[in-house]
XYZ file of C-alpha atoms in Angstrom:
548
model
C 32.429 23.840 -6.247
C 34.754 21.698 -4.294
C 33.156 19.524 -2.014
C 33.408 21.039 1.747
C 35.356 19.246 4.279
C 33.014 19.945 7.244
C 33.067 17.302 9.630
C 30.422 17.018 12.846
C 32.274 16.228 16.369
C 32.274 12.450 16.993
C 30.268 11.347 14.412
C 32.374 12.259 11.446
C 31.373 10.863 7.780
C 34.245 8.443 6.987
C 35.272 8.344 3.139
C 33.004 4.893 2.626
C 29.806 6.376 3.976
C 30.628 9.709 1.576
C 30.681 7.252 -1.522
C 27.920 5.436 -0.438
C 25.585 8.419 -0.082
C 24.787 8.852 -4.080
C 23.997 5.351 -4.339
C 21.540 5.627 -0.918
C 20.030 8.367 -2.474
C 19.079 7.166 -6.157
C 17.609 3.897 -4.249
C 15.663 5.960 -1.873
C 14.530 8.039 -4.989
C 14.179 5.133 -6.842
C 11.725 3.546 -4.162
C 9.497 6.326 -4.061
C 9.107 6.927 -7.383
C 7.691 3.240 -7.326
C 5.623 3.909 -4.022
C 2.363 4.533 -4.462
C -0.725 4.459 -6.794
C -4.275 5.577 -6.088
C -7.035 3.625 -6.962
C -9.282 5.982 -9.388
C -12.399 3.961 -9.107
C -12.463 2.984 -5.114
C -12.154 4.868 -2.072
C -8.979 2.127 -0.922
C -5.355 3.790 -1.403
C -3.140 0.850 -2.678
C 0.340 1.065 -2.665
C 3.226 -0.768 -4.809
C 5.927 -0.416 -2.031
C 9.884 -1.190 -2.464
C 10.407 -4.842 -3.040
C 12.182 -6.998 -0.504
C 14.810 -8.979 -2.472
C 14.018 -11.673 0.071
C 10.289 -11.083 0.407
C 9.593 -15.032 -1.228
C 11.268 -15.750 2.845
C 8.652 -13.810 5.067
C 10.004 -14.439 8.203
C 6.158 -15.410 10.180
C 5.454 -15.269 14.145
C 5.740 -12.418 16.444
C 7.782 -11.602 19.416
C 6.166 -13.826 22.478
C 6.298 -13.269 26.048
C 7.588 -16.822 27.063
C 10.367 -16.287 24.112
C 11.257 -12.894 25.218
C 11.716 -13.942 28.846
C 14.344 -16.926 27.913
C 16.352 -14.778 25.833
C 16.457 -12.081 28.237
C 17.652 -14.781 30.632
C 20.321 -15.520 28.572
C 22.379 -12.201 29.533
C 21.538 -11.509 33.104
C 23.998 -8.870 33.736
C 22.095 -6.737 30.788
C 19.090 -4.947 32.584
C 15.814 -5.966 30.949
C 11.951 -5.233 31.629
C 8.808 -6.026 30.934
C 5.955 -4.592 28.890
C 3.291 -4.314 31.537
C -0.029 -4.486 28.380
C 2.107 -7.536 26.575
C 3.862 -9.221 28.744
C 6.802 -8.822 26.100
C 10.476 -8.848 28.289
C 12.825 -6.507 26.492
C 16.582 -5.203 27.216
C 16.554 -2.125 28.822
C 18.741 -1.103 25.918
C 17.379 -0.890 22.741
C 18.998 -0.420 19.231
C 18.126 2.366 16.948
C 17.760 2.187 13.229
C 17.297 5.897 12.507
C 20.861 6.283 10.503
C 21.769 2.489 8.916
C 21.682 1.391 5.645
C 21.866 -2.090 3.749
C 25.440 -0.965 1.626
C 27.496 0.205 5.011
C 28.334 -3.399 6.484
C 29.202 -2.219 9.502
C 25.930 -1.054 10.580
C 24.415 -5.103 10.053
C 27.798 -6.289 12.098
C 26.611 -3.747 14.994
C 22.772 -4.905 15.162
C 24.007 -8.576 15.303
C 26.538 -7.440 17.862
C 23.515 -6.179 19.631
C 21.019 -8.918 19.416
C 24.653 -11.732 20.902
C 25.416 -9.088 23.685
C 21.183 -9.984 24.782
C 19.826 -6.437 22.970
C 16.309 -7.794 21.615
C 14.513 -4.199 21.105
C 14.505 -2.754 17.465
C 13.451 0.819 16.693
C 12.405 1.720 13.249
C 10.580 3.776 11.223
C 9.239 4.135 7.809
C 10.618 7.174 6.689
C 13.959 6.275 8.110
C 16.244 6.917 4.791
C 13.232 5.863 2.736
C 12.738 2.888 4.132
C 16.325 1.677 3.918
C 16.764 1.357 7.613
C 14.088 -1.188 7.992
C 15.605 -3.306 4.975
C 18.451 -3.647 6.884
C 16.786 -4.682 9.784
C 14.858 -7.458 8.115
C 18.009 -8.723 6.672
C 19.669 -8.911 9.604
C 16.924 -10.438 11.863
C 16.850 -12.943 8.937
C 20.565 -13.672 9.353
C 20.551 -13.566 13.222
C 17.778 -16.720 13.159
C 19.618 -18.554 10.397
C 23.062 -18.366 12.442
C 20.850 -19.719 15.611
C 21.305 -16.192 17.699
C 17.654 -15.625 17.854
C 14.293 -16.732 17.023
C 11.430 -14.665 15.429
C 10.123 -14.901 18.941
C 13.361 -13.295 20.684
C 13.060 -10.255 19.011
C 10.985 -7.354 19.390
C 10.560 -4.770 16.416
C 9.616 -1.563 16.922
C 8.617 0.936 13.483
C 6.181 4.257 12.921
C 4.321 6.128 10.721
C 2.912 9.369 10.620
C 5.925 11.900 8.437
C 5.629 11.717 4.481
C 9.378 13.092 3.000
C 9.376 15.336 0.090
C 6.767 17.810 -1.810
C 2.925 17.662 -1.820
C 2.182 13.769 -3.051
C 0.261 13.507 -6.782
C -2.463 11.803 -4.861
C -2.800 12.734 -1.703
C -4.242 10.164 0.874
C -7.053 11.013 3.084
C -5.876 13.394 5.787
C -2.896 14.425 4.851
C -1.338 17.535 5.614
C 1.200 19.711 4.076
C 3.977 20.711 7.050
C 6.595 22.323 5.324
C 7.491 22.612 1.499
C 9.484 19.031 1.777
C 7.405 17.235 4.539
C 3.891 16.265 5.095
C 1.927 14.106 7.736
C -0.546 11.945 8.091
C -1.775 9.333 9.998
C -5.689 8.107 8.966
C -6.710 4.982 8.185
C -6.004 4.283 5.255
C -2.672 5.715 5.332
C -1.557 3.690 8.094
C -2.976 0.304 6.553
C -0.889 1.488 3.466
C 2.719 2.649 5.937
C 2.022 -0.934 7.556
C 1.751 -2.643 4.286
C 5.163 -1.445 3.236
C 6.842 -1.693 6.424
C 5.958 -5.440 7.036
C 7.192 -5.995 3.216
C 10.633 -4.149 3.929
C 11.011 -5.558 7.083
C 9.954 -9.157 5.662
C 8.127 -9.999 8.212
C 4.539 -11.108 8.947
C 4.268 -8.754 11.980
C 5.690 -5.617 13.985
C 5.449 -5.953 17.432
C 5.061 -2.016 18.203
C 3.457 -0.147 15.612
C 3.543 3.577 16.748
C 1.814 7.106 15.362
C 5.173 8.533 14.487
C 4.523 12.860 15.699
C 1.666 13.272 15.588
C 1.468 17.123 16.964
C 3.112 18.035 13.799
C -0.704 18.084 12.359
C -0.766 21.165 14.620
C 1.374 23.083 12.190
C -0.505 22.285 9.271
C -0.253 24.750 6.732
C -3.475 25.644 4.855
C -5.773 24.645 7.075
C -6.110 25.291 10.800
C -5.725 21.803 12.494
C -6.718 22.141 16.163
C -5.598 19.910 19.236
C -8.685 18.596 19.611
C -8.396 17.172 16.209
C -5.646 15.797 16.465
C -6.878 13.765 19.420
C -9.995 13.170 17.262
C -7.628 11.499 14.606
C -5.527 9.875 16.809
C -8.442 8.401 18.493
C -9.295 6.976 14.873
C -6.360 6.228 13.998
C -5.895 3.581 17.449
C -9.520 2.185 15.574
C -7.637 1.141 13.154
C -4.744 -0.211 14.638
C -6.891 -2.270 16.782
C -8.347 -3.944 13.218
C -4.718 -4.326 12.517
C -4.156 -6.023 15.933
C -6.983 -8.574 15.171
C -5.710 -9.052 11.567
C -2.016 -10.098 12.728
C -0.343 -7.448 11.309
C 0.599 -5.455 14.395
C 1.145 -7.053 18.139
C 0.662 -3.742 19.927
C 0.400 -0.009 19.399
C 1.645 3.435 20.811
C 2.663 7.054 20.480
C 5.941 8.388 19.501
C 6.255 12.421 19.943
C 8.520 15.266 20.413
C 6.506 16.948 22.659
C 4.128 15.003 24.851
C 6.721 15.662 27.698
C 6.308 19.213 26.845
C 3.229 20.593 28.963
C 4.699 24.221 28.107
C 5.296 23.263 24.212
C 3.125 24.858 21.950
C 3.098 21.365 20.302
C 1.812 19.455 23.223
C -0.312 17.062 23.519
C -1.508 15.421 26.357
C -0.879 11.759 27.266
C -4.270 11.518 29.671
C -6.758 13.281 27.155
C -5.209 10.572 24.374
C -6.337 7.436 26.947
C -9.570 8.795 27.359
C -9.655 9.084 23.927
C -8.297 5.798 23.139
C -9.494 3.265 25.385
C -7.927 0.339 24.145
C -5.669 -2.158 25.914
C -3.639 -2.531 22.845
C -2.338 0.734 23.348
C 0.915 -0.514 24.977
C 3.525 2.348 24.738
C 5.309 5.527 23.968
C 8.248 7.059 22.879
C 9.608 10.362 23.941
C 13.119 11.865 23.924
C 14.849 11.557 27.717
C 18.956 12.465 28.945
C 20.786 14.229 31.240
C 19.242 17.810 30.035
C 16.125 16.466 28.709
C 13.948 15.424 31.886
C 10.595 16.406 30.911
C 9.178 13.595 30.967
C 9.588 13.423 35.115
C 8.059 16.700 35.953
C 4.942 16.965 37.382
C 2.664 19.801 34.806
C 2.030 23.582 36.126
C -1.616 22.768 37.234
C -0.110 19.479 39.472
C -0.877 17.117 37.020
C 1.233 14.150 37.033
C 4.008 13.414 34.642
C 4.585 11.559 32.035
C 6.519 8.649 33.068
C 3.800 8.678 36.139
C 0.726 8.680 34.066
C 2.617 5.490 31.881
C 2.906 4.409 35.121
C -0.484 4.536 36.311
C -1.622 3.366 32.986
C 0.316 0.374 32.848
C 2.489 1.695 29.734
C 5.908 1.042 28.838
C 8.163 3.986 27.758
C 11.280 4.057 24.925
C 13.293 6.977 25.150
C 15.649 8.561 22.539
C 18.277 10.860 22.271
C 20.259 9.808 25.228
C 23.510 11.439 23.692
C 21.666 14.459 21.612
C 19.968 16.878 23.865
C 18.184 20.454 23.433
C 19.874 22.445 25.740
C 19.298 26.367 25.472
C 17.465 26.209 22.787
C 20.614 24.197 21.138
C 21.618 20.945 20.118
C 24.294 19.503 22.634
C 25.848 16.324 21.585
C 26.841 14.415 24.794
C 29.717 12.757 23.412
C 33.508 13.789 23.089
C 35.558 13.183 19.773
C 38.562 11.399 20.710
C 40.576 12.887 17.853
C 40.703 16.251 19.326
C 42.074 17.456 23.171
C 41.706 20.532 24.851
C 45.609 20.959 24.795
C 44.874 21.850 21.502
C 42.732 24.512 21.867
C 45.762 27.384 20.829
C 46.471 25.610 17.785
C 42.482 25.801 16.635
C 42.292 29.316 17.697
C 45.350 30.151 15.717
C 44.787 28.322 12.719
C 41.292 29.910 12.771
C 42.791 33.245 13.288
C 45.082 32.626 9.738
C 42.095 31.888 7.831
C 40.525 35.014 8.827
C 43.703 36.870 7.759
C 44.142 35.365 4.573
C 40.702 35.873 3.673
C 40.536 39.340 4.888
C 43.570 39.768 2.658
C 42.225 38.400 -0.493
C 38.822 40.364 -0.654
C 41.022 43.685 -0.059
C 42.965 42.178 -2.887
C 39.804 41.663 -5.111
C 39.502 45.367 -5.764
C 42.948 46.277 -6.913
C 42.394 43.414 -10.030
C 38.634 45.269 -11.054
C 38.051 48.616 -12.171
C 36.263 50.995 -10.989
C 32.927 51.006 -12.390
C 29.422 50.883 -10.621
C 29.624 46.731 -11.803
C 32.668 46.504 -10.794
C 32.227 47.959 -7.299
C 28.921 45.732 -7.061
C 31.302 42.127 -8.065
C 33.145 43.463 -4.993
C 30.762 44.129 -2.653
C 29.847 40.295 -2.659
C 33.120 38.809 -1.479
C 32.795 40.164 1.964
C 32.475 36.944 3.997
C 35.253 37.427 6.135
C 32.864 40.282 7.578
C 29.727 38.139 7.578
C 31.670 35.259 9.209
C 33.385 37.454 12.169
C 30.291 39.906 12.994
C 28.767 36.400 13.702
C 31.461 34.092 15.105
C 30.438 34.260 18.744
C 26.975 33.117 18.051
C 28.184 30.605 15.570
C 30.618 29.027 18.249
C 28.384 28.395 20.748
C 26.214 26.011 18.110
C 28.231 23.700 16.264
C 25.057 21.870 15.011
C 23.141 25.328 13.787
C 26.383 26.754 12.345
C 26.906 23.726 10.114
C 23.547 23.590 9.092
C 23.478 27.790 8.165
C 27.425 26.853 6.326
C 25.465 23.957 4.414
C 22.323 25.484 3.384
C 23.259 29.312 3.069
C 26.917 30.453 3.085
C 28.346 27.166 0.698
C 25.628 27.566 -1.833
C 25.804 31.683 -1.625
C 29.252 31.501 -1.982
C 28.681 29.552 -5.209
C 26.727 32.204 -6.788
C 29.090 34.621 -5.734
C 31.860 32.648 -7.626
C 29.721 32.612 -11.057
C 28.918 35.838 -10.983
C 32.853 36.114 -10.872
C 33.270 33.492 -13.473
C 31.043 35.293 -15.930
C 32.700 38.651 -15.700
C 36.097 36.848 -16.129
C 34.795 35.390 -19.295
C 33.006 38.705 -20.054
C 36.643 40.879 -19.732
C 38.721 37.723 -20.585
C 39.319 38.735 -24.277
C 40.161 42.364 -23.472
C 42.712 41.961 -20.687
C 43.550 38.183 -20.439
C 46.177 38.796 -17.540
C 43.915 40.334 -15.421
C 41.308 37.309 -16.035
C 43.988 34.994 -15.252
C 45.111 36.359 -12.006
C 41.054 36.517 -11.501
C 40.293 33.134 -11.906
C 43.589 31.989 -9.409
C 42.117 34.490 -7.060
C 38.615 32.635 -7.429
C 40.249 29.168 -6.691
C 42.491 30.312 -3.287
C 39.517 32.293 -1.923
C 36.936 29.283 -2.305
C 39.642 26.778 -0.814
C 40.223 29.388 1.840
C 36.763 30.287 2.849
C 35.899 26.450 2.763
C 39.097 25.915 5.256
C 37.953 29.247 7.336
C 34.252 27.336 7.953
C 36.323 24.169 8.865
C 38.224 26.563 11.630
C 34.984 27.892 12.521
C 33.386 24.052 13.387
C 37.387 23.386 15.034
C 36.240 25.745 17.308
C 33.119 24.834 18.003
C 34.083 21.409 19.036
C 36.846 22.786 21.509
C 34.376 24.613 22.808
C 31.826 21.728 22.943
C 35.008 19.923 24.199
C 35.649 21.939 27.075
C 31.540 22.004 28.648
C 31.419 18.323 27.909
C 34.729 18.118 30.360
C 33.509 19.917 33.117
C 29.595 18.246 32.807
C 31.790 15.021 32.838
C 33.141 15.900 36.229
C 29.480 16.651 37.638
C 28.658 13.131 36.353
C 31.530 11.212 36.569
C 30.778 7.498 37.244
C 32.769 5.746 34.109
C 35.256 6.754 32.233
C 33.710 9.040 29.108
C 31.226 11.351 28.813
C 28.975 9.434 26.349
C 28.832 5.953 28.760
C 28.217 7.961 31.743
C 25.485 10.073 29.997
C 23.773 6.639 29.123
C 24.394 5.071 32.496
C 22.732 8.704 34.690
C 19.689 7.794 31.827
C 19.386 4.315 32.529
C 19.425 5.130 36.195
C 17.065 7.847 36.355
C 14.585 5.943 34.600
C 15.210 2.574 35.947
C 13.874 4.377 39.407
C 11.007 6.807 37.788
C 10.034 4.110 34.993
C 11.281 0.606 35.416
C 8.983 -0.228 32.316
C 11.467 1.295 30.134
C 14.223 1.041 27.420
C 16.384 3.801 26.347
C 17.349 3.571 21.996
C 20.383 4.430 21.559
C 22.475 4.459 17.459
C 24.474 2.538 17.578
C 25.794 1.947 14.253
C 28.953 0.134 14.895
C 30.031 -2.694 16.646
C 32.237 -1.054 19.058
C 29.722 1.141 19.953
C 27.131 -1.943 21.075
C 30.333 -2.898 23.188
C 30.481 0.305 25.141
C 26.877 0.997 25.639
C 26.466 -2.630 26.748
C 29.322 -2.400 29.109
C 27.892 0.713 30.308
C 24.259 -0.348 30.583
C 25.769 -3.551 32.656
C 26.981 -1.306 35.117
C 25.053 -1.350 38.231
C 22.694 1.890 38.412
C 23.604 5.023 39.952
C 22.255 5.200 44.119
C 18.993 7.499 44.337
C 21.356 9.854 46.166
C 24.198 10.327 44.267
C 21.777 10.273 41.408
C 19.655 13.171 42.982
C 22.934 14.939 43.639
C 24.066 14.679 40.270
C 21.137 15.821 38.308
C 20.257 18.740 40.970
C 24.179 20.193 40.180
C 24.093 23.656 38.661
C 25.768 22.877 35.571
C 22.406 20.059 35.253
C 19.928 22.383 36.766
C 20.692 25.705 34.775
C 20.970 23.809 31.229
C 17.601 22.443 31.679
């Protein structure tokens, strides 16, 4: 099958990244197949994790409040705060490590183009691409203290636990639960000594600052067994045991929550921030992570019953808050990336509806065409009956449009591979009728080869026109929030500002994978914020208000 040409708005796969995804792969296949091994005779899981190439140089030390505060001095015109349970001062900008990996170069240059432009907050996690992400990190915090940009001290790295990638494990630790066919969860005990273990080896270092329970309402959807929500506070609450043991050993400086849906008080997935502190009365539990933009404001609502919010019971509780997503939000019940693609304009928006309406011609065309080269039998009516995409494609297109996120995911995981199957049931009765009538099987197989090209450049028409359409909303929410000059900076500045009044303790992780991106969402972040006023005005706008 050729290899489909789909690209996603803004953040499209350049050629390098393409041939670099094989080799990602086989050493994130390569790790786990190396991962773990259960102790037969003991209750203790031990675990052979991926080895460091520079583990001999553990970097030691932690992040320290005194250190903290002098870098953070450093760059005054980059916001920073302070975590109110450690004392730790971090940049109110924070990088995120959930797409880099140690063979794109760029992705190093950006996080030490973070940590010079006064960035000194790391987010990681242990399932990031297998562990890959955190290599990286310790490499580059390795690099950053031998070229004198940092110390060990400067630096504050964040990583989780919690999500275990792939089928049901061999040996399954204690507690672990079965989500979906290719992911599992768990976070007892002894799997988080284990997820620690490995993490502090990848990252090469003798301690994370912020080690956090990485989703833990996904238990809720366990599948074989009923997991209830007082359980999961049950095993969160142990869980936060054991992280206070790791606390006391060295291993971790503080601890937290990271979820999808602690903001969520309608979410069937919620979980609730005060029944966790009265389950987990520690003082090392410093933090939490929840997603928070322009769309996504949760996290500042007050709950149904008058029950204070989220970023007010942090507040109360003397916890700091990271927030993700700033430029991905669920909107609608769809992913809306708040970010423009520079490569396309809206003056362009004939062309893309044109070209799209070609494609859908010349496919149309072809699978009338199909049944003047077969015959007429019940098989041969049946090989015809399959190449009806064009159909499929159109009695869909408006719903496809309006989701250029879900309609590349249902392209990638059901039309590309159906298609395949389509085009070897084709192949076989070519082969199958070849001898007989060798014309027809020729003109058969150049039929095969246009229509794949041209259904593969129909789906590219189809994303085309999801972007313009992305294109055009992003314009006009642009003018509603207008305070720099594109859509992504001012997203991240209205973010910044909204929590820099609800939640001063806070830092918002943003990817940023390349260096010019650190430039722009410093720049932006070094604006000064957004007046409580115009700020109010903005997010109460209809376009703000009816999306949310």
């Amino acid at each position: 099958m050729a290899p489909c040409t789909i690209r996603r708005a803004v953040f499209s796969r350049s050629s390098r990244a393409r041939a670099s995804m094989a080799n990602t792969l086989k050493m994130a296949a390569r790790r786990l197949l190396t991962t773990s091994t259960t102790s037969t005779t003991t209750t203790t899981t031990t675990t052979t994790t991926t080895t460091n190439n520079n583990s001999s140089a553990v970097v030691s030390g932690a992040a320290s409040a005194a250190s903290t505060r002098r870098f953070q001095e450093r760059f005054p015109a980059l916001p920073s705060a302070f975590m109110p349970r450690t004392g730790l001062a971090v940049s109110r900008l924070g990088f995120g490590g959930y797409r880099i990996r140690p063979e794109s170069p760029s992705h190093k240059d950006a996080l030490l183009a973070a940590f010079r432009s006064g960035i000194n907050v790391v987010d990681t996690s242990a399932h990031f691409g297998g562990g890959l992400s955190e290599l990286l990190i310790g490499d580059t915090i390795r690099d950053a203290i031998a070229s004198s940009v940092l110390t060990r001290a400067d630096v504050v790295v964040l990583t989780k636990a919690g999500f275990v990638m792939g089928g049901p494990p061999a040996s399954p630790p204690p507690g672990y639960h079965q989500i979906t066919d290719k992911l599992g969860h768990c976070i007892s005990p002894e799997f988080l000594e284990r997820e620690i273990s490995g993490s502090l080896e990848r990252l090469g270092l003798s301690t994370i600052d912020v080690f956090m329970i990485n989703s833990p309402e996904r238990l809720l959807h366990a599948r074989g067994s009923r997991v209830g929500r007082q359980q999961v506070y049950d095993m969160i609450g142990k869980a936060c045991q054991h992280l206070d043991k790791e606390v006391e050993r060295g291993r971790v400086g503080s601890f937290g929550i990271a979820s999808n849906a602690m903001h969520l008080s309608s979410s069937p997935e919620y979980l609730d921030l005060a029944t966790v502190l009265q389950t987990v009365k520690s003082s090392n539990f410093s933090s939490v992570q929840v997603p928070f933009n322009v769309f996504e404001r949760d996290a500042l609502l007050e709950g149904l019953d008058g029950s204070p919010s989220l970023l007010q019971t942090c507040q109360d509780n003397e916890l700091f808050v990271f927030t993700q997503r700033p430029f991905y939000s669920i909107c609608n019940g769809s992913v809306r990336l708040l970010a423009t693609d520079p490569e396309i304009s809206i003056e362009d928006d004939p062309k893309v509806t044109a070209a799209l309406a070609d494609c859908f011609e010349t496919a149309t065309v072809l699978e009338l065409e199909l049944g003047s080269l077969v015959g007429s039998t019940d098989a041969d009516t049946s090989l015809v009956a399959k190449f009806v995409w064009t159909q499929v494609l159109a009695d869909n297109l408006a719903r496809l449009a309006e989701n250029g996120f879900a309609a590349e995911h249902y392209f990638v995981k059901e039309v590309i591979p159906s298609l395949q199957v389509d085009l070897e049931v084709l192949a076989a009765y070519i082969k199958e009728h070849g001898e007989s009538d060798p014309e027809t099987a020729e003109a058969l197989t150049q039929w095969s080869d246009v229509y794949r090209t041209t259904i593969h450049r129909l789906l590219d028409g189809i994303l085309a026109v999801c972007q313009m359409r992305a294109l055009h909303a992003n314009t006009e929410l642009n003018k509603v929030i207008a305070t720099l000059d594109t859509l992504s900076t001012n997203a991240l500045r209205i973010t910044l500002s909204t929590l820099g009044h609800a939640a001063p303790a806070s830092s918002v992780l943003v990817g940023m994978r390349e260096p010019v991106y650190v430039s722009e969402c410093v720049a932006a972040a070094g604006r000064p914020a957004v007046g409580e006023e115009q700020l109010q005005d903005i997010l109460d706008s209809a376009m703000l208000m009816q999306s949310s």
